[in-house]
PDB file of C-alpha atoms in Angstrom:
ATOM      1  CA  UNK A   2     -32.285 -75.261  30.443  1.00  0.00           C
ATOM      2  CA  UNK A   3     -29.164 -77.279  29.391  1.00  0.00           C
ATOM      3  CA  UNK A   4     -29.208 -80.618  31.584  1.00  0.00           C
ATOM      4  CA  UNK A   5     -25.856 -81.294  33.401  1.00  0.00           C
ATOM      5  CA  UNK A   6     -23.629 -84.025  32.008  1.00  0.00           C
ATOM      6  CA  UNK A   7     -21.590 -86.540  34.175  1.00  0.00           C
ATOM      7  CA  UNK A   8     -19.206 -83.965  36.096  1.00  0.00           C
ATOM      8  CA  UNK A   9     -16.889 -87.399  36.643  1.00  0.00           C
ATOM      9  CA  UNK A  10     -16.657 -87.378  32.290  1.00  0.00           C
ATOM     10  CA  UNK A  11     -13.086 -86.615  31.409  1.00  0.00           C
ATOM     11  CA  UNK A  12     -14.053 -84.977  27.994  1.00  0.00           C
ATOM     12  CA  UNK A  13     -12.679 -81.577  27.951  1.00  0.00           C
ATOM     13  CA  UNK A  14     -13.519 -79.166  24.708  1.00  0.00           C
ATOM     14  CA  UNK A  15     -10.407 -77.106  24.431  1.00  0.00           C
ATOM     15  CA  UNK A  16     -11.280 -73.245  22.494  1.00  0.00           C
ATOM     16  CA  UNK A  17      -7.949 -71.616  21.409  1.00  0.00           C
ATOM     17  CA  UNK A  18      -6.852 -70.644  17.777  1.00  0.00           C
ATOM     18  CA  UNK A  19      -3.133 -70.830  18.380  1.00  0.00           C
ATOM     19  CA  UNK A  20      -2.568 -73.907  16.295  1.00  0.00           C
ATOM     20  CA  UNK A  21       1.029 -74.405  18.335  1.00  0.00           C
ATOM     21  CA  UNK A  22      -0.720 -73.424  21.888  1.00  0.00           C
ATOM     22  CA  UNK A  23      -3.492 -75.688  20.923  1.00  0.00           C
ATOM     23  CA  UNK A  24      -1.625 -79.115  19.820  1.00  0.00           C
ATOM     24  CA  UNK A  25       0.759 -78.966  22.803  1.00  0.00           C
ATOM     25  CA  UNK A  26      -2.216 -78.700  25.058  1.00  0.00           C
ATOM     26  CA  UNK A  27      -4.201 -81.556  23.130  1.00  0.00           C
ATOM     27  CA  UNK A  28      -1.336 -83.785  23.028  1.00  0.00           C
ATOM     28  CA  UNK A  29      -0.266 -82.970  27.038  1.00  0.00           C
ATOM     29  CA  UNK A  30      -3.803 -83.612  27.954  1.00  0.00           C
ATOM     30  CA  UNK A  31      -4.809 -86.684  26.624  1.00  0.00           C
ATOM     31  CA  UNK A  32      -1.464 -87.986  27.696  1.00  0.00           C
ATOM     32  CA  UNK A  33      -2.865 -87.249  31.076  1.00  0.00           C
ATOM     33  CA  UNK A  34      -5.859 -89.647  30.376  1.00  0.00           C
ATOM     34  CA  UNK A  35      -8.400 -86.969  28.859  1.00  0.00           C
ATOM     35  CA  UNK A  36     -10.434 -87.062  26.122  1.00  0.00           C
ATOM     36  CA  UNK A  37     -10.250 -83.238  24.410  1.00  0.00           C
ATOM     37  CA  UNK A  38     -11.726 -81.645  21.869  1.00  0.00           C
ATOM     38  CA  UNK A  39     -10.607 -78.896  19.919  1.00  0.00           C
ATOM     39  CA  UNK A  40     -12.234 -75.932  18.716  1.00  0.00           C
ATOM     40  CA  UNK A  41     -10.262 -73.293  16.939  1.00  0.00           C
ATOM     41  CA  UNK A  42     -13.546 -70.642  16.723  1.00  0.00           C
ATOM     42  CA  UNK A  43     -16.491 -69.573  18.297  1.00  0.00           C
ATOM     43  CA  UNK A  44     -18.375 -71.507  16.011  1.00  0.00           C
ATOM     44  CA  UNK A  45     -16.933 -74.439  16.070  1.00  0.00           C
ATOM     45  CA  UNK A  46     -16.895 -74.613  19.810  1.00  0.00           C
ATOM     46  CA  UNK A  47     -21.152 -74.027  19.722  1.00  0.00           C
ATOM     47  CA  UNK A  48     -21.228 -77.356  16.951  1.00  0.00           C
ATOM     48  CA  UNK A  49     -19.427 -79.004  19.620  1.00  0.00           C
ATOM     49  CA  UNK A  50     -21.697 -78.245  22.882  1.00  0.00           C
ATOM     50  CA  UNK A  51     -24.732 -78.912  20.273  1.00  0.00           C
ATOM     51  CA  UNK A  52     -22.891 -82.809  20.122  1.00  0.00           C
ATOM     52  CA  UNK A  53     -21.932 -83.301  23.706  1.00  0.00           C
ATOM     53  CA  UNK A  54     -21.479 -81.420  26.710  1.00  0.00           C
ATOM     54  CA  UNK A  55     -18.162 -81.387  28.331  1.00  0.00           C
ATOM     55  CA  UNK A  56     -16.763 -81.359  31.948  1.00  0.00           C
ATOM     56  CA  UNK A  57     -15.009 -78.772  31.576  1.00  0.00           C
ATOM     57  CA  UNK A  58     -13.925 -76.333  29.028  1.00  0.00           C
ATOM     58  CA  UNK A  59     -10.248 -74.369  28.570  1.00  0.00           C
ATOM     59  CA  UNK A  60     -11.342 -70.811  26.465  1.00  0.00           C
ATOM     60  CA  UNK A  61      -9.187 -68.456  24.986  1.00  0.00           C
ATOM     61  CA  UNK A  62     -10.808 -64.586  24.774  1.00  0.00           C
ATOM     62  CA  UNK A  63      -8.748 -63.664  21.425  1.00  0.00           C
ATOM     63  CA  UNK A  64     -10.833 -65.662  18.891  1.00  0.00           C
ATOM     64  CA  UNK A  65     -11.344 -64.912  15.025  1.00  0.00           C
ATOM     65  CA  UNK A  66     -14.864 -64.819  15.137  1.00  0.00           C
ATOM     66  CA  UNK A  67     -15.436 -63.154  18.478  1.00  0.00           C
ATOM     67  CA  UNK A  68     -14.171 -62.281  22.145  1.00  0.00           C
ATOM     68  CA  UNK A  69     -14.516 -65.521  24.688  1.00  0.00           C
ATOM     69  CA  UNK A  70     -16.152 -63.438  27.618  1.00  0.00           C
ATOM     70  CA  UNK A  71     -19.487 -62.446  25.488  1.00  0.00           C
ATOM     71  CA  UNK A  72     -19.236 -66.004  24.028  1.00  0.00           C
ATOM     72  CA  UNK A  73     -19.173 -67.606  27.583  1.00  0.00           C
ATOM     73  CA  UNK A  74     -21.797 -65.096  28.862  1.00  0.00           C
ATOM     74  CA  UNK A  75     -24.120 -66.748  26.151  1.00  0.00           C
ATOM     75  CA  UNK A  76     -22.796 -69.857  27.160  1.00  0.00           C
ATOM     76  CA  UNK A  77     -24.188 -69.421  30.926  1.00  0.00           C
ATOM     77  CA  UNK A  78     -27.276 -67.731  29.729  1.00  0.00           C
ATOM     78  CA  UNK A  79     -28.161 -70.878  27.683  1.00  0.00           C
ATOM     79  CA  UNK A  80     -27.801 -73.123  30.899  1.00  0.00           C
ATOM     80  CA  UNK A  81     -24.204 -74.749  30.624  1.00  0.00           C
ATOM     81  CA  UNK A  82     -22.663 -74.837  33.891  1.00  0.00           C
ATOM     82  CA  UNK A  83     -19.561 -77.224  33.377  1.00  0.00           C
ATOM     83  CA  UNK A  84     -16.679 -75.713  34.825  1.00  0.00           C
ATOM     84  CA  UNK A  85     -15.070 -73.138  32.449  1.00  0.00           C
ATOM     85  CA  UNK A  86     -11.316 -72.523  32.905  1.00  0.00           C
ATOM     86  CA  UNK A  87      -9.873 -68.616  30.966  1.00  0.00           C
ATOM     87  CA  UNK A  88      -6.682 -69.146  29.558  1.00  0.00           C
ATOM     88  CA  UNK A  89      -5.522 -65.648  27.685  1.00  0.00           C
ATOM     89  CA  UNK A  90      -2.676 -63.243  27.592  1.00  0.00           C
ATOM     90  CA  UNK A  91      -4.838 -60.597  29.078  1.00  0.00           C
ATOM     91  CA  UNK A  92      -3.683 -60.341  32.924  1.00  0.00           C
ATOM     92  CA  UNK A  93      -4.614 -57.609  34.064  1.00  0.00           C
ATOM     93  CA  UNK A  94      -6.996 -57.145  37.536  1.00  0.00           C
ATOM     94  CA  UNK A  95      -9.704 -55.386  35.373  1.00  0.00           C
ATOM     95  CA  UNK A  96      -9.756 -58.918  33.280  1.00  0.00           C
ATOM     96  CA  UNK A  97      -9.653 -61.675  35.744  1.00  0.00           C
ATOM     97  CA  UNK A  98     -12.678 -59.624  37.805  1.00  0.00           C
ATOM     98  CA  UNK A  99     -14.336 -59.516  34.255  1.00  0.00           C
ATOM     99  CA  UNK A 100     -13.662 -63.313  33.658  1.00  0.00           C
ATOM    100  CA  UNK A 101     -14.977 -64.188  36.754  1.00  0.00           C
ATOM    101  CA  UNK A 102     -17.810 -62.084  36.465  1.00  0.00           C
ATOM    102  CA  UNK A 103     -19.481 -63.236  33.128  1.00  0.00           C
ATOM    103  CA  UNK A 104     -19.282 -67.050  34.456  1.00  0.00           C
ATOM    104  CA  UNK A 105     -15.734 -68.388  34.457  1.00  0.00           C
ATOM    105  CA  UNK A 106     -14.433 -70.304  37.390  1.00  0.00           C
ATOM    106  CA  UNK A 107     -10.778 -69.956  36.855  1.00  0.00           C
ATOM    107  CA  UNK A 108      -8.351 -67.630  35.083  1.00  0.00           C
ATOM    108  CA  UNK A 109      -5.169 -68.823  33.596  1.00  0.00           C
ATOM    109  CA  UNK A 110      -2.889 -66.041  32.737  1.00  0.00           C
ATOM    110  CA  UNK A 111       0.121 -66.836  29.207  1.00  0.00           C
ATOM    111  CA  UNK A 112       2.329 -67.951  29.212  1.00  0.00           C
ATOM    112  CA  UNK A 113       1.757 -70.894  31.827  1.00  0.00           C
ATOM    113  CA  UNK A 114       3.300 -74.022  32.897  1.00  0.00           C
ATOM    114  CA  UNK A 115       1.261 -77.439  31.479  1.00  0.00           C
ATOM    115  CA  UNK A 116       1.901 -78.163  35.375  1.00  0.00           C
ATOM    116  CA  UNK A 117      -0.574 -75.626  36.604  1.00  0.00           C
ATOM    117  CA  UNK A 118      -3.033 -76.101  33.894  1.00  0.00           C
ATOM    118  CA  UNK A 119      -3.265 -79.834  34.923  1.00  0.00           C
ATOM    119  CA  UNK A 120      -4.084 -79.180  38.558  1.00  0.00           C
ATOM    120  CA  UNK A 121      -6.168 -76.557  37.817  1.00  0.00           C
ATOM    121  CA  UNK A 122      -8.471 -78.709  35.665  1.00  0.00           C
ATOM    122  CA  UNK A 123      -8.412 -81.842  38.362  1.00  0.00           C
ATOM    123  CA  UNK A 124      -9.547 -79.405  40.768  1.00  0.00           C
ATOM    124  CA  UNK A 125     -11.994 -77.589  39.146  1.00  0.00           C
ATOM    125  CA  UNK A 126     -13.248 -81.474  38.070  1.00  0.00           C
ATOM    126  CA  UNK A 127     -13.131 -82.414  41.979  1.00  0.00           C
ATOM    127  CA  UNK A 128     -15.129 -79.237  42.714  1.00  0.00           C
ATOM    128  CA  UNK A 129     -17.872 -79.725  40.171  1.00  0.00           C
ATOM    129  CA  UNK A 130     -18.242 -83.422  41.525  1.00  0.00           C
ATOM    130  CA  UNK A 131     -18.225 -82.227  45.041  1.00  0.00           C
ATOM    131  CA  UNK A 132     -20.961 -79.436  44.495  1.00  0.00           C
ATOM    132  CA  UNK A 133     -23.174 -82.446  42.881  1.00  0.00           C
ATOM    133  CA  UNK A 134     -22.753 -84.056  46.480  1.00  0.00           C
ATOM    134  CA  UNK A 135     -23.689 -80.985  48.133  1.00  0.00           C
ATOM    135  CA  UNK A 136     -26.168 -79.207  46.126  1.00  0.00           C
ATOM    136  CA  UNK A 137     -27.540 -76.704  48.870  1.00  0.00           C
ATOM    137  CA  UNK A 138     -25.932 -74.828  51.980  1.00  0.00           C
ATOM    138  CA  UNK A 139     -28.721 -72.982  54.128  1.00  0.00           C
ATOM    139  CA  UNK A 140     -27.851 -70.633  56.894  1.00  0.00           C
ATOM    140  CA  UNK A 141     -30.453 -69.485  58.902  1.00  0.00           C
ATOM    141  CA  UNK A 142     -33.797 -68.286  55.689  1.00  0.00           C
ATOM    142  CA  UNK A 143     -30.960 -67.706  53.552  1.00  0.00           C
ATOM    143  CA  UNK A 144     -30.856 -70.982  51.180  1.00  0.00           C
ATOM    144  CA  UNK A 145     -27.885 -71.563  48.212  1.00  0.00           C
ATOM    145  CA  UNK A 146     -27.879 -74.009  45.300  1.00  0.00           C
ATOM    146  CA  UNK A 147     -24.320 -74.554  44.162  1.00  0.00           C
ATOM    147  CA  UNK A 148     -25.637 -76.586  41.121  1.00  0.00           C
ATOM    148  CA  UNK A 149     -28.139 -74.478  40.284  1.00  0.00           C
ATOM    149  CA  UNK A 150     -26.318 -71.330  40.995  1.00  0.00           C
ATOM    150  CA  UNK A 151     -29.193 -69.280  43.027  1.00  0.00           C
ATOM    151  CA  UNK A 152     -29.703 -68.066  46.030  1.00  0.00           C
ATOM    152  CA  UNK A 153     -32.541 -67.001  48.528  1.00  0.00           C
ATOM    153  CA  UNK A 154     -33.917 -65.530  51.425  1.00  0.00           C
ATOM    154  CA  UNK A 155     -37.256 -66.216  52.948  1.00  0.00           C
ATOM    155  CA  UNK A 156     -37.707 -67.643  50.104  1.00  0.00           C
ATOM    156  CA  UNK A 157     -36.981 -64.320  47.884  1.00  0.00           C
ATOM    157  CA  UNK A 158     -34.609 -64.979  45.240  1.00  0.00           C
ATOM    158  CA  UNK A 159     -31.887 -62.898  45.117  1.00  0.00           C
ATOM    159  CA  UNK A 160     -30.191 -61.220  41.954  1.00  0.00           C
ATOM    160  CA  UNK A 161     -26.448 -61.811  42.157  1.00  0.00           C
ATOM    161  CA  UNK A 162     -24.121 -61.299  39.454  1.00  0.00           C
ATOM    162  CA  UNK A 163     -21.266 -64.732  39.545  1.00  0.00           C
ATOM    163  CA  UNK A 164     -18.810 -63.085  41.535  1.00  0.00           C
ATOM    164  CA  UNK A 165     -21.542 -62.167  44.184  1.00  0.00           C
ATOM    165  CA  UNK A 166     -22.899 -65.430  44.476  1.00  0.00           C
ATOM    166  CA  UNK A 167     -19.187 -67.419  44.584  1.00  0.00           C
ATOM    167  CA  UNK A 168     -18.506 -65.121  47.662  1.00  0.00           C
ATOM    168  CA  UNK A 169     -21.518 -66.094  49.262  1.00  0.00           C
ATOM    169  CA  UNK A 170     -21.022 -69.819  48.922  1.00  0.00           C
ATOM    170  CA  UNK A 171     -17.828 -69.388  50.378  1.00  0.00           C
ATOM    171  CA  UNK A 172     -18.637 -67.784  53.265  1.00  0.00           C
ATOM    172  CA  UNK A 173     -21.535 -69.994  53.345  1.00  0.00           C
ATOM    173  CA  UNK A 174     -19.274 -73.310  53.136  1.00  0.00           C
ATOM    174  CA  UNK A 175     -17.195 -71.632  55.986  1.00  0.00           C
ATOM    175  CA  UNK A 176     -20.434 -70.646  58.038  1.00  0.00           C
ATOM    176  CA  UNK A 177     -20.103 -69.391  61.902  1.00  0.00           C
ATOM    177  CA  UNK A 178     -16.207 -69.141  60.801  1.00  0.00           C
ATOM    178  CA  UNK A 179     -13.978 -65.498  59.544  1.00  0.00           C
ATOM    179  CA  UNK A 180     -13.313 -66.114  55.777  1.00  0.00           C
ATOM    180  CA  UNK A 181      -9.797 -64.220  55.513  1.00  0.00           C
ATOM    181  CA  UNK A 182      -9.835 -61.111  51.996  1.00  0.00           C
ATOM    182  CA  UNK A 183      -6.632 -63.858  51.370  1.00  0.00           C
ATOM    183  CA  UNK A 184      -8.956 -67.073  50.984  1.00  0.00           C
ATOM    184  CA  UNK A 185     -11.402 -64.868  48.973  1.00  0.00           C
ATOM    185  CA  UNK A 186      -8.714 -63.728  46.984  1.00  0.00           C
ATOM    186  CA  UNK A 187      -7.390 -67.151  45.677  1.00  0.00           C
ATOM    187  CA  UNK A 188     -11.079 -69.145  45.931  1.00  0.00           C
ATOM    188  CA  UNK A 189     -13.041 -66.554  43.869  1.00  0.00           C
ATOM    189  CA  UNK A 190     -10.890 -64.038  42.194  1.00  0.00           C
ATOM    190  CA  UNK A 191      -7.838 -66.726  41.229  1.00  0.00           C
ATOM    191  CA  UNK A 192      -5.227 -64.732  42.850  1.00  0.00           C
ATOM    192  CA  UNK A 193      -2.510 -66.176  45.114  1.00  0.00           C
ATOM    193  CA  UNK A 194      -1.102 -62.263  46.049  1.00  0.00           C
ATOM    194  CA  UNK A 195      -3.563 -60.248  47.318  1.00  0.00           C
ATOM    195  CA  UNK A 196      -2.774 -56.835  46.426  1.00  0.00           C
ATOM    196  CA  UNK A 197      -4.570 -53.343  47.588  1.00  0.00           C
ATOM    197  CA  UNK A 198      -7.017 -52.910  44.406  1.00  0.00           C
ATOM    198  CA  UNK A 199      -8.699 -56.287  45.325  1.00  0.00           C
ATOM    199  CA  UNK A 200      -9.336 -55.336  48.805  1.00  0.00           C
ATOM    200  CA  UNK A 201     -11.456 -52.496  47.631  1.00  0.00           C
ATOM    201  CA  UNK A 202     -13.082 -55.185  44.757  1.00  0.00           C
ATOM    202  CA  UNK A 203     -14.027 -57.566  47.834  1.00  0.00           C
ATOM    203  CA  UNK A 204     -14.907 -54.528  50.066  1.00  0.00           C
ATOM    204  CA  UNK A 205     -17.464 -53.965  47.249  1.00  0.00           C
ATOM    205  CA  UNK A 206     -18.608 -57.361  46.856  1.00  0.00           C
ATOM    206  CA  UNK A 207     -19.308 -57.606  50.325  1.00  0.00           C
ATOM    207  CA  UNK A 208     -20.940 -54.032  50.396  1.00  0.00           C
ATOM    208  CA  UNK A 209     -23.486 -55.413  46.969  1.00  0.00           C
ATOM    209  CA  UNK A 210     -24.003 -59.341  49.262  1.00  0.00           C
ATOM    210  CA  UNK A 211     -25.196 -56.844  52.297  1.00  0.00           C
ATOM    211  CA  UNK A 212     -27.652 -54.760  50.057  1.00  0.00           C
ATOM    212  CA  UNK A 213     -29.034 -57.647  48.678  1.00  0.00           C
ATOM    213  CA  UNK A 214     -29.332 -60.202  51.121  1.00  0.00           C
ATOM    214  CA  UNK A 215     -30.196 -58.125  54.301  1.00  0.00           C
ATOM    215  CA  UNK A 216     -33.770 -57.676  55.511  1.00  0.00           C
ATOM    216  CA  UNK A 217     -35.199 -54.460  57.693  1.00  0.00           C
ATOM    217  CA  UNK A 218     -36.269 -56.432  61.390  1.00  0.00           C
ATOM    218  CA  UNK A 219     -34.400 -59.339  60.194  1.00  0.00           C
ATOM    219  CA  UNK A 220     -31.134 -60.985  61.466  1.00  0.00           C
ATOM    220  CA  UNK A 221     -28.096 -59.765  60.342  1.00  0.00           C
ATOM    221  CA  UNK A 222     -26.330 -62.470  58.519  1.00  0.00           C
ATOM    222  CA  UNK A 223     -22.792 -60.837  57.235  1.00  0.00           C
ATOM    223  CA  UNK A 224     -20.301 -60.028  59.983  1.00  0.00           C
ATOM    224  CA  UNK A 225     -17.163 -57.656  59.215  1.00  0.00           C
ATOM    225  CA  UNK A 226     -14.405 -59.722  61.903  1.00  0.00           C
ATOM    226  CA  UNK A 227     -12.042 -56.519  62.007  1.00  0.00           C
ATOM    227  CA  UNK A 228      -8.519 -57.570  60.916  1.00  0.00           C
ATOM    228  CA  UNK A 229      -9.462 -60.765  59.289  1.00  0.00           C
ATOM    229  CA  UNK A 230     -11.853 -60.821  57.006  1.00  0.00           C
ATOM    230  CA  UNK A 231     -15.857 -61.803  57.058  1.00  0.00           C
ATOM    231  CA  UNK A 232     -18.215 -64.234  58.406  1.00  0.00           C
ATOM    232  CA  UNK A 233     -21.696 -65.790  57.262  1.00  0.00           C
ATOM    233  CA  UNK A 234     -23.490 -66.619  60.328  1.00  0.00           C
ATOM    234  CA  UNK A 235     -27.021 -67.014  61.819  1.00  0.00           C
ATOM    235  CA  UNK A 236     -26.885 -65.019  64.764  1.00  0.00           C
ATOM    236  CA  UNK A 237     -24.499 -62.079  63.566  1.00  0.00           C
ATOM    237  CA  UNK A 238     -25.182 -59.093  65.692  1.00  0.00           C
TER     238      UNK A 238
END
């Protein structure tokens, strides 16, 4: 297992083979008090996590010598959990789920505005330092470690895929409290709008949590709270 860095680090290893894309982003960032590296390949993006581990890393999927999702899946296989931000052309629902899924925690759709890109990183920086404060939410046997990314009940670990378990923490965070499809929308899935084919995504979601996480005789820890959303709690009926 890869040991965490220092989520407070500013180095950032930027993956994109646009040479244009990539010095405007370079050049914008470290104006903005960042120290980025630059990796126009697959390979030369593992060199650099064999050097250093950054805080956060900014991946393009379209690269010469391979797609970014199966690269990033490797990535989170090997033990690297610094916060890893998409940026592609692909913008499709189908992708961002598919992002999400295989370990990203943010999707950036092209073209974008610097602007967005910039707050995005703080706050994915903010979040990794705040999950480092908070390393495990427990509600009732069910236990969660943000850090750690695993999850378990009665001390049973539970198989969740990334999407799974970034629902649960959420409803976890907001425990005993409805967790509107909008908030799940823009805190897991990255999208502002909700539209009708994510409803049925989260529906899902929820439907996989419940199979997994329920216990025959045991309490019934996911609520549906009709006309708002879902609820983590305790004593659910």
């Amino acid at each position: 297992m890869v040991e965490s860095t220092d989520k407070r680090s500013n180095q950032l290893l930027l993956v994109e083979d646009d040479p244009h894309v990539a010095s405007s982003l370079v050049h914008g960032l470290r104006e903005e008090g960042f120290a980025v590296g630059a990796a126009a390949c697959l390979a030369e993006a593992d060199r650099r996590l064999a050097q250093e581990t950054p805080a956060l890393v900014i991946l393009d999927l379209n690269l010469p010598d391979g797609d970014g999702r199966t690269w990033l899946r490797q990535v989170r296989q090997r033990g690297f959990r610094m916060p890893v931000i998409i940026l592609t052309a692909r913008a499709t629902l189908l992708d961002r789920v598919a992002g999400l899924e295989d370990g990203a925690d943010d999707y950036v759709v092209k073209p974008f505005a610097f602007a967005e890109l910039l707050a995005r990183v703080r706050t994915r920086l903010r979040s990794a330092v705040q999950q480092l404060e908070t390393d495990v939410l427990r509600v009732a046997d069910l236990e969660i470690d943000r850090v750690n990314r695993w999850a378990r009940r009665s001390g049973q670990l539970l198989q969740l895929t990334a999407c799974e378990f970034d629902v649960l923490v959420l409803l976890a965070k907001w425990s005993g409290q409805p967790v509107s499809r909008d908030l799940l929308a823009d805190e897991v899935w990255k999208i502002n709008r909700r539209v009708t084919p994510l409803d049925k995504v989260i529906n899902v979601h929820i439907s996989h949590l419940r199979e997994k996480i329920e216990r025959p005789g045991a309490a019934r820890l996911i609520r549906t709270v009709r006309g708002v959303g879902f609820m983590l709690a305790g004593d659910a009926p």
